[in-house]
PDB file of C-alpha atoms in Angstrom:
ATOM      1  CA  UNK A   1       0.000   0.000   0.000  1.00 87.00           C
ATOM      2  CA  UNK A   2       0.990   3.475  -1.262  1.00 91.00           C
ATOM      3  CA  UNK A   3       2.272   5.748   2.023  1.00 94.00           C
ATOM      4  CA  UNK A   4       3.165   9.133   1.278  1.00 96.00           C
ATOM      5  CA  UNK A   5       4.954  11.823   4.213  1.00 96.00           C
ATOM      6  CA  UNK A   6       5.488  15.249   4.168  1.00 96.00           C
ATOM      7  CA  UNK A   7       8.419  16.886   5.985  1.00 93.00           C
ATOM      8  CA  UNK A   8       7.895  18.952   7.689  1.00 93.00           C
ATOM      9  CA  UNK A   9       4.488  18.997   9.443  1.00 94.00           C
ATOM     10  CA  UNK A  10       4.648  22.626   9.756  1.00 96.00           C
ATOM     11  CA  UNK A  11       6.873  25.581   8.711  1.00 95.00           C
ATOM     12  CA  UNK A  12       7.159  29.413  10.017  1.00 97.00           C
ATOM     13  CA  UNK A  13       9.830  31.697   8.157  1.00 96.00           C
ATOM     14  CA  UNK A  14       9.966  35.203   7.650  1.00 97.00           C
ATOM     15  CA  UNK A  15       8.894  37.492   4.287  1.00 97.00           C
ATOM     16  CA  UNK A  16      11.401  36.927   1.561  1.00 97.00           C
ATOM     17  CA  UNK A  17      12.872  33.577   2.134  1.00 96.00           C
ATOM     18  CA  UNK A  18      13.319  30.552  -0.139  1.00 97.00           C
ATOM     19  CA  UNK A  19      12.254  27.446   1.626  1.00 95.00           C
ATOM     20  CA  UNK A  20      11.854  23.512   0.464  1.00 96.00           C
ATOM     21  CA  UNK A  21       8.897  21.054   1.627  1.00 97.00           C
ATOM     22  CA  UNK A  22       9.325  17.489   0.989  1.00 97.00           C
ATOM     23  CA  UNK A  23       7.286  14.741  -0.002  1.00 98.00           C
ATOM     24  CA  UNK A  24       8.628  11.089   0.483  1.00 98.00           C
ATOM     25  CA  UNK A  25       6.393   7.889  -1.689  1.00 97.00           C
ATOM     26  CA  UNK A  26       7.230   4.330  -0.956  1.00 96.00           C
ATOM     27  CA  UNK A  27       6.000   3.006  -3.808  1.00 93.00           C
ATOM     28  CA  UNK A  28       7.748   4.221  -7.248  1.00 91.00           C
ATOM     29  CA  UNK A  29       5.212   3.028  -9.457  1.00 90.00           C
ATOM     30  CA  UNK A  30       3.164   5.773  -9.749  1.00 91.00           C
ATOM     31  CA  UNK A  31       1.859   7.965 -12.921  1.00 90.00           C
ATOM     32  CA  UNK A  32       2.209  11.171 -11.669  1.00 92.00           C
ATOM     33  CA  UNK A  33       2.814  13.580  -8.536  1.00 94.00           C
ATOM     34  CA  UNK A  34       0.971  16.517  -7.847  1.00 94.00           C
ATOM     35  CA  UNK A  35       1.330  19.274  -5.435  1.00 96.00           C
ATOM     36  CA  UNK A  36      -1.379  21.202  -3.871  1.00 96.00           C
ATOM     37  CA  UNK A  37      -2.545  24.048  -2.122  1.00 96.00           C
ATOM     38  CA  UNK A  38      -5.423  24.465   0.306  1.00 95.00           C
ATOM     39  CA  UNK A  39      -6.456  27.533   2.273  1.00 93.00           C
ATOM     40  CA  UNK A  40      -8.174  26.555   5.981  1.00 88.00           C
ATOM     41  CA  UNK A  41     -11.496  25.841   4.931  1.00 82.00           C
ATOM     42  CA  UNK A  42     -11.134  25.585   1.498  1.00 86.00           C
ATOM     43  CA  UNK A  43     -10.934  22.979  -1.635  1.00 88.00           C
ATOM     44  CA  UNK A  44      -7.180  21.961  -3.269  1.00 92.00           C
ATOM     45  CA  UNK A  45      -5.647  24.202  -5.780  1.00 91.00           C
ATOM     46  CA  UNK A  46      -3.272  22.450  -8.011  1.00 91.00           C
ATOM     47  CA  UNK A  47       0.306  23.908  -8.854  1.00 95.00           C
ATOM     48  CA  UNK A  48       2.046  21.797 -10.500  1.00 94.00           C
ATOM     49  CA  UNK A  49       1.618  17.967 -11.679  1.00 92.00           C
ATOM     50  CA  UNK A  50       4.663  16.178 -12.498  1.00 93.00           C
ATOM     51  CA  UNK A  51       4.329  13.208 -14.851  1.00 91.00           C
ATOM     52  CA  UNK A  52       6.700   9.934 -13.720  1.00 90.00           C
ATOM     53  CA  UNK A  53       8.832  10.528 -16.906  1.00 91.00           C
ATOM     54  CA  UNK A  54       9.816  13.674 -15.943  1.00 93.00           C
ATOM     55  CA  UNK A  55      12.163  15.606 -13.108  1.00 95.00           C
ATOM     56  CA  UNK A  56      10.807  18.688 -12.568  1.00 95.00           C
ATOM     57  CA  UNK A  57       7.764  21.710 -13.485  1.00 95.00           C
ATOM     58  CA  UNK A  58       8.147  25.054 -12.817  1.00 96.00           C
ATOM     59  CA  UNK A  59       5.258  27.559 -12.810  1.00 95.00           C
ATOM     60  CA  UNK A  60       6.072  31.407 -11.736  1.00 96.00           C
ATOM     61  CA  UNK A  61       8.295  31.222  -8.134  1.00 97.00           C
ATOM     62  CA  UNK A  62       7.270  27.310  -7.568  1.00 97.00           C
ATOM     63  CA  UNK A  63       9.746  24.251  -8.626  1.00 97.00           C
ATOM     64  CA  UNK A  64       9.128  20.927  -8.043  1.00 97.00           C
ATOM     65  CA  UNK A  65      10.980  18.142  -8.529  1.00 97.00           C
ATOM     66  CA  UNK A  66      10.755  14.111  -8.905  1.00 97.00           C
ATOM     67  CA  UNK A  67      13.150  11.684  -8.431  1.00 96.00           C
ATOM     68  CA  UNK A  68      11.146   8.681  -8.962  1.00 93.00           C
ATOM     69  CA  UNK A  69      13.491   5.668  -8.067  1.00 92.00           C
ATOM     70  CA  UNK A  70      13.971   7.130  -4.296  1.00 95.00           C
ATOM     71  CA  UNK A  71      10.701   7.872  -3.962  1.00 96.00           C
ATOM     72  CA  UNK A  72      10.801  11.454  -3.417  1.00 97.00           C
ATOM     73  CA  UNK A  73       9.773  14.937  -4.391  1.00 97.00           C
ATOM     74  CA  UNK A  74      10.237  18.517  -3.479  1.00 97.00           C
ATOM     75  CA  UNK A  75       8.451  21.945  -3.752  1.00 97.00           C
ATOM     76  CA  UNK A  76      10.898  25.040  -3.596  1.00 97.00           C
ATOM     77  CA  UNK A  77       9.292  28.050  -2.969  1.00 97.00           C
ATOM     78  CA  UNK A  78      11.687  31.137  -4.021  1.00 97.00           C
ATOM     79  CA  UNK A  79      10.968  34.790  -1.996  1.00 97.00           C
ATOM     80  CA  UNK A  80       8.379  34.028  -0.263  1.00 97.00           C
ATOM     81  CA  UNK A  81       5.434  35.925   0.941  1.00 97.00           C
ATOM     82  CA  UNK A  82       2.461  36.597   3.778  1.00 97.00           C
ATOM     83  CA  UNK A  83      -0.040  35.174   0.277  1.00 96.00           C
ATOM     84  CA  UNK A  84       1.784  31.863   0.178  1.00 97.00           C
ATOM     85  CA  UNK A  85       0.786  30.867   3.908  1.00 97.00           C
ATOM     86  CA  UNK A  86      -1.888  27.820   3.521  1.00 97.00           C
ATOM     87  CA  UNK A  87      -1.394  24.290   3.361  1.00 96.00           C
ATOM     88  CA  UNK A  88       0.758  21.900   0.492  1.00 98.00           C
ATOM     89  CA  UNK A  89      -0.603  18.711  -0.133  1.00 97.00           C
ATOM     90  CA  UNK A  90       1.220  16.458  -2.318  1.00 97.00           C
ATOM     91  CA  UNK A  91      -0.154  13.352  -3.970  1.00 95.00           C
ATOM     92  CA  UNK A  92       0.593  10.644  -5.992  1.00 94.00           C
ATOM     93  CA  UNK A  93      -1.248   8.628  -8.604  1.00 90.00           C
ATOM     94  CA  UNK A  94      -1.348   5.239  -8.851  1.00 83.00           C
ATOM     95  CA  UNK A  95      -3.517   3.165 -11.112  1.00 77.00           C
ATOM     96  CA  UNK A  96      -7.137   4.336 -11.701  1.00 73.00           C
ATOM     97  CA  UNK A  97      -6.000   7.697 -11.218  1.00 78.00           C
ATOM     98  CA  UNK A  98      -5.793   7.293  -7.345  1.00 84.00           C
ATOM     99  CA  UNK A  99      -4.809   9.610  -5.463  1.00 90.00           C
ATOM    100  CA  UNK A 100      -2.969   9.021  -2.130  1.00 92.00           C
ATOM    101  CA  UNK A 101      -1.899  12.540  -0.098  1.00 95.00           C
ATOM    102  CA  UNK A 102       0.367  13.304   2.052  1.00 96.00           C
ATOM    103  CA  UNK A 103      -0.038  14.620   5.499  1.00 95.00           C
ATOM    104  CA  UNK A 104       0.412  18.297   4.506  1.00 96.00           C
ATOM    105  CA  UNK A 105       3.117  21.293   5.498  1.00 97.00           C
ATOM    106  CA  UNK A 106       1.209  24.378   6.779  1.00 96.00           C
ATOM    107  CA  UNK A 107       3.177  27.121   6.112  1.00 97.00           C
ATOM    108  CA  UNK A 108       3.243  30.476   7.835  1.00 97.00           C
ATOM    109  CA  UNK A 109       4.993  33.056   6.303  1.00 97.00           C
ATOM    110  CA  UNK A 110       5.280  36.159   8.591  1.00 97.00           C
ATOM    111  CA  UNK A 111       5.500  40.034   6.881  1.00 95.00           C
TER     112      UNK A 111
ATOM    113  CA  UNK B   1     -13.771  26.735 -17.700  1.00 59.00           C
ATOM    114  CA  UNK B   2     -11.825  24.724 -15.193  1.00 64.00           C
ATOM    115  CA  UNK B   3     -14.138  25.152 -12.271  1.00 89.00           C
ATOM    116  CA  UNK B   4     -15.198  22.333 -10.593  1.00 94.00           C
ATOM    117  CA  UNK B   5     -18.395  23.578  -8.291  1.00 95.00           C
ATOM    118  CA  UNK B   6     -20.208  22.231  -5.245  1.00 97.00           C
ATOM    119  CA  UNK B   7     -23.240  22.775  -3.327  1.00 97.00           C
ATOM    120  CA  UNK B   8     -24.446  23.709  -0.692  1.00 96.00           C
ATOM    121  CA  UNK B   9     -20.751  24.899   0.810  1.00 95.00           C
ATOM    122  CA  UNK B  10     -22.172  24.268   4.232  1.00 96.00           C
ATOM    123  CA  UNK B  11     -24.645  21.764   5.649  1.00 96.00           C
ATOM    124  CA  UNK B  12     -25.986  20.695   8.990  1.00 95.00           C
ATOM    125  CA  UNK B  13     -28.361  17.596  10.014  1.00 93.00           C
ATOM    126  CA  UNK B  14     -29.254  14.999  12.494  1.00 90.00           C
ATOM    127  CA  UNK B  15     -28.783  11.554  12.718  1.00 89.00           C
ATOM    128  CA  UNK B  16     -31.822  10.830  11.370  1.00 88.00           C
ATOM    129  CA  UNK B  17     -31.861  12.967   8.223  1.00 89.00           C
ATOM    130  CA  UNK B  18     -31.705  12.492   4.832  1.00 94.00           C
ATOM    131  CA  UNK B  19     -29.793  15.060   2.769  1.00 95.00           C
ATOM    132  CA  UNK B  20     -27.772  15.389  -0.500  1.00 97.00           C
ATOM    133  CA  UNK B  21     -24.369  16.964  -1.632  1.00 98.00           C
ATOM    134  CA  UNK B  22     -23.952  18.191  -5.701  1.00 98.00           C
ATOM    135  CA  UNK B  23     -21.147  18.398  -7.630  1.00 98.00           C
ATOM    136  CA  UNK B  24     -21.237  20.128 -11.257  1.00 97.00           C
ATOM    137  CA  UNK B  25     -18.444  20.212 -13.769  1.00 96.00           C
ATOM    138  CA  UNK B  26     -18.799  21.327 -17.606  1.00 91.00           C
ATOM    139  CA  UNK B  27     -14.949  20.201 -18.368  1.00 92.00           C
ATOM    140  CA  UNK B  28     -16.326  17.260 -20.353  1.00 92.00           C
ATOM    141  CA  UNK B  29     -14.768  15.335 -17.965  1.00 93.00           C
ATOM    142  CA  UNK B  30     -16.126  11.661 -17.985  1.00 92.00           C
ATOM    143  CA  UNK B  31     -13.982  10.792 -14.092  1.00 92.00           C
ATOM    144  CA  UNK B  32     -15.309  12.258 -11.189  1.00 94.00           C
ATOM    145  CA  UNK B  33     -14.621  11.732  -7.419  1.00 94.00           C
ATOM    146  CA  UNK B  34     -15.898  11.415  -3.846  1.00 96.00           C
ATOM    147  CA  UNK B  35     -13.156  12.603  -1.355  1.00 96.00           C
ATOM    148  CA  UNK B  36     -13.595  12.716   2.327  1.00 96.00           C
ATOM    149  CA  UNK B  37     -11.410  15.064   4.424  1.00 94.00           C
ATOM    150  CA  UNK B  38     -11.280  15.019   8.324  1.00 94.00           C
ATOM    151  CA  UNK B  39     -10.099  18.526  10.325  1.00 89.00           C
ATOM    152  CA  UNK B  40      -6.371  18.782  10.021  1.00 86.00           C
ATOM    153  CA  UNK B  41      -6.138  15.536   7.817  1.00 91.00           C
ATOM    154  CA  UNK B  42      -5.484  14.948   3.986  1.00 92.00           C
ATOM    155  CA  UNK B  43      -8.194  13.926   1.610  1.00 93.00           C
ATOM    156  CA  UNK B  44      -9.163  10.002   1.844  1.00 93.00           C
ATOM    157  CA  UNK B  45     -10.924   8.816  -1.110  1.00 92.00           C
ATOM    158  CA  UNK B  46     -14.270   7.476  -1.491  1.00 95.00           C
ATOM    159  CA  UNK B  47     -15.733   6.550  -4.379  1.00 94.00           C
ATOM    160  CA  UNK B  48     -14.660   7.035  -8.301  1.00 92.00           C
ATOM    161  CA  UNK B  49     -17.400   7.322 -11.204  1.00 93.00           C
ATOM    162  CA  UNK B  50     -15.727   6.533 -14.593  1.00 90.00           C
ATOM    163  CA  UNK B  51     -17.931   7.208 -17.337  1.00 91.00           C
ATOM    164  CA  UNK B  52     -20.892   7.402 -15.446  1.00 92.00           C
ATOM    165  CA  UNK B  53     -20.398   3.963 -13.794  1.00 92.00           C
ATOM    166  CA  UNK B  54     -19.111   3.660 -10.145  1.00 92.00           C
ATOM    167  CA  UNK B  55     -15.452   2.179 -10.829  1.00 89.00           C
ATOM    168  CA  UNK B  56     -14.116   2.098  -7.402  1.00 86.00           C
ATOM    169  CA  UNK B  57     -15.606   2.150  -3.617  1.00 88.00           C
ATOM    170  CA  UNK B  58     -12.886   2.152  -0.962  1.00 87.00           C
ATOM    171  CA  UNK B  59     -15.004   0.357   1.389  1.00 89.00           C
ATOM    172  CA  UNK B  60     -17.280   2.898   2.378  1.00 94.00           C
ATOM    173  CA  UNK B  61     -20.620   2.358   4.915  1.00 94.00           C
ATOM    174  CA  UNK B  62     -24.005   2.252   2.659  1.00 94.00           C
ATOM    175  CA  UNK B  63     -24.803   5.286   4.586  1.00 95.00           C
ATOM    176  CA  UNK B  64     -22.973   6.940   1.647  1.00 97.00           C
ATOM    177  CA  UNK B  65     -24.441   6.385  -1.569  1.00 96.00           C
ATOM    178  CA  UNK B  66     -23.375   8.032  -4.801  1.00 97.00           C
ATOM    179  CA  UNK B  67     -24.924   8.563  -7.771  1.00 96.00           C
ATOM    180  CA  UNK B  68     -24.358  10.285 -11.195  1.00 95.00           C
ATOM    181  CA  UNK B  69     -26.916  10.575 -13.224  1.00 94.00           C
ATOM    182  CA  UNK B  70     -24.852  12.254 -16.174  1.00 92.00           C
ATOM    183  CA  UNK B  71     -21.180  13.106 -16.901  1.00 89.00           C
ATOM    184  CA  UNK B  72     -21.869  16.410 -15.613  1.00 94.00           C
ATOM    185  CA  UNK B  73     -23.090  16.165 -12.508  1.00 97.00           C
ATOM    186  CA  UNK B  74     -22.184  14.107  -9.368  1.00 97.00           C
ATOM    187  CA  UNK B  75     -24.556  13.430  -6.094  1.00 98.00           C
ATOM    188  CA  UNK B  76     -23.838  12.494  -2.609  1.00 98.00           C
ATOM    189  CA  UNK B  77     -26.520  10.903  -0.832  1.00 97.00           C
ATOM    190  CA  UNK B  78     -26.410  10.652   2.484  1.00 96.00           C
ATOM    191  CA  UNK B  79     -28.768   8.768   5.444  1.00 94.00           C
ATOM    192  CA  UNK B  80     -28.422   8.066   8.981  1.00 92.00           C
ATOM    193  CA  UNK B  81     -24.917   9.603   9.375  1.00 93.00           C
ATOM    194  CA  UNK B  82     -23.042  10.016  12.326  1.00 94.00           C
ATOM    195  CA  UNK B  83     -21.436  12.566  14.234  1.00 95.00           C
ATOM    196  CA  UNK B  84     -18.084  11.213  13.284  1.00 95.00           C
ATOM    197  CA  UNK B  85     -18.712  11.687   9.070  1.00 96.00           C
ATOM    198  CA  UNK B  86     -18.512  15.617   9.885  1.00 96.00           C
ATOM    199  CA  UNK B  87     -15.788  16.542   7.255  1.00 96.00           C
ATOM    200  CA  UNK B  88     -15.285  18.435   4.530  1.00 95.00           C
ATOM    201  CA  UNK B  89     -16.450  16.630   1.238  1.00 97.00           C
ATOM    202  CA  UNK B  90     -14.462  17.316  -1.934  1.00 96.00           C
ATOM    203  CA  UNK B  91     -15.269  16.653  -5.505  1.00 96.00           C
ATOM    204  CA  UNK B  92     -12.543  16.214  -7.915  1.00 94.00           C
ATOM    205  CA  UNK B  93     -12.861  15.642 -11.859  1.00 93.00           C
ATOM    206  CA  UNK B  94     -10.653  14.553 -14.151  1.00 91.00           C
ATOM    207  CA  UNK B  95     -10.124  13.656 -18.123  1.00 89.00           C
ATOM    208  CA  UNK B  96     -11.229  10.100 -18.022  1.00 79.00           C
ATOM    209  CA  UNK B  97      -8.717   9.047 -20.638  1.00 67.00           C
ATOM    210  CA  UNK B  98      -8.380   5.427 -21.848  1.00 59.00           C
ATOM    211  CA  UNK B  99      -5.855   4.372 -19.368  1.00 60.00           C
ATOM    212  CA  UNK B 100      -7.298   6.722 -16.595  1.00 58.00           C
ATOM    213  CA  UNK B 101      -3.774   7.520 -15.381  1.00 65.00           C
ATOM    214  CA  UNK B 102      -1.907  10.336 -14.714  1.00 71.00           C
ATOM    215  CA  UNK B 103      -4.553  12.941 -14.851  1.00 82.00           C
ATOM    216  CA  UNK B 104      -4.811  16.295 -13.441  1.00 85.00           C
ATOM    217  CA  UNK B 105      -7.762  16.013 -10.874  1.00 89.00           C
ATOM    218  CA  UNK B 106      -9.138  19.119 -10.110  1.00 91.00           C
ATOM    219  CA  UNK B 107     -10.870  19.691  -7.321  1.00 93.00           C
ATOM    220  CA  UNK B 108     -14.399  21.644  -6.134  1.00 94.00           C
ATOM    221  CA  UNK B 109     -14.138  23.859  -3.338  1.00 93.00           C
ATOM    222  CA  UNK B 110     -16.360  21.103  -0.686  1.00 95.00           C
ATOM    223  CA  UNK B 111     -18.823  20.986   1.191  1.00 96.00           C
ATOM    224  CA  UNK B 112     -17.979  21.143   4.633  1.00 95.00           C
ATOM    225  CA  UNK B 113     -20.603  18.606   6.691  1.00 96.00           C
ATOM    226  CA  UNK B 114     -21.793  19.096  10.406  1.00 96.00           C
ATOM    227  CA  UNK B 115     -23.506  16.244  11.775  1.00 95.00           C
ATOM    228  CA  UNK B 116     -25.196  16.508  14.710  1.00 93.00           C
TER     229      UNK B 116
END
């Protein structure tokens, strides 16, 4: 069975920095990985998707990247800001289109 | 249009009610889905539609019963709940492809459940 972990749990950092979550699989066979955002309260956003043949998608000041055969992924976040504090969710797809999350990073980022 | 909507966003109702949540999506997407999500946890899938036909049910009590009646629109039906299936319900569609792999899912904004 498909377990997915997010390091860390939660994050605080000040206006302006460049930070890293993490997303560990431990199965490799999967289709794709997708990271999310959700606001308290609030549905999932998607940011980027990252298909298994590939290493990494970038979209404005997020990058994420897959490394497949060690089962991991990350999400760098470059300057960040107060706007970017809410929950990342990633998730990977297995067969069926299944998705199985991770636990989450909430992520404060102070003015 | 890449909106994936839900209603009602909020709902309350006893144990003994009977009540429905709606999900609407005009993607063309022929995959839809039933997540549950618990305060503070990630989503846990439910139940998958694929083409209008209920593909996969992760085991979930008959108090939950699904339905779509067209590749449009998905329904929640819901009886005799209890106080532990508060969460927020999300709806997620997707592409429905052939292989029905590796698709964006995008998600509805939920329905967040109180049940008292």
């Amino acid at each position: 069975k498909q377990e997915v972990t997010q390091i860390p749990a939660a994050l605080s950092v000040p206006e302006g920095e460049n930070l890293v979550l993490n997303c560990s699989f431990t199965d490799s066979a999967i289709y794709n990985l997708q990271w999310f955002r959700q606001d308290p309260g609030k549905g999932l956003t998607s940011l980027l998707l990252i298909q298994s043949s590939q290493r990494e998608q970038t979209s404005g000041r997020l990058n994420a990247s897959l490394d497949k055969s060690s089962g991991r992924s990350t999400l760098y976040i470059a300057a960040s800001q107060p706007g970017d504090s809410a929950t990342y969710l990633c998730a990977v797809s297995g067969a069926g289109n299944m998705l199985t999350f991770g636990g989450g990073t909430r992520l404060m980022v102070k003015p | 249009d890449t909106e994936v909507t839900q209603t009602p966003k909020h709902l309350v109702m006893g144990m003994t009610n009977k009540k429905s949540l709606k999900c609407e999506q005009h993607m063309g997407h022929r995959a839809m889905y039933w997540y549950k999500q618990k305060a503070k946890k990630p989503p846990e899938l439910m139940f998958v539609y694929s083409y209008e036909k209920l593909s996969i049910n992760e085991s979930v009590p008959s108090r939950f019963s699904p339905e779509c009646p067209n590749s449009s629109l998905l329904n929640l039906h819901l009886h005799a709940l209890q106080p532990e299936d508060s969460a927020l319900y999300l709806c997620a569609s997707s592409l429905g492809g052939p292989s029905g792999s590796g698709e964006t899912q995008y998600f509805g904004p939920g329905t967040r459940l109180l049940v008292l």
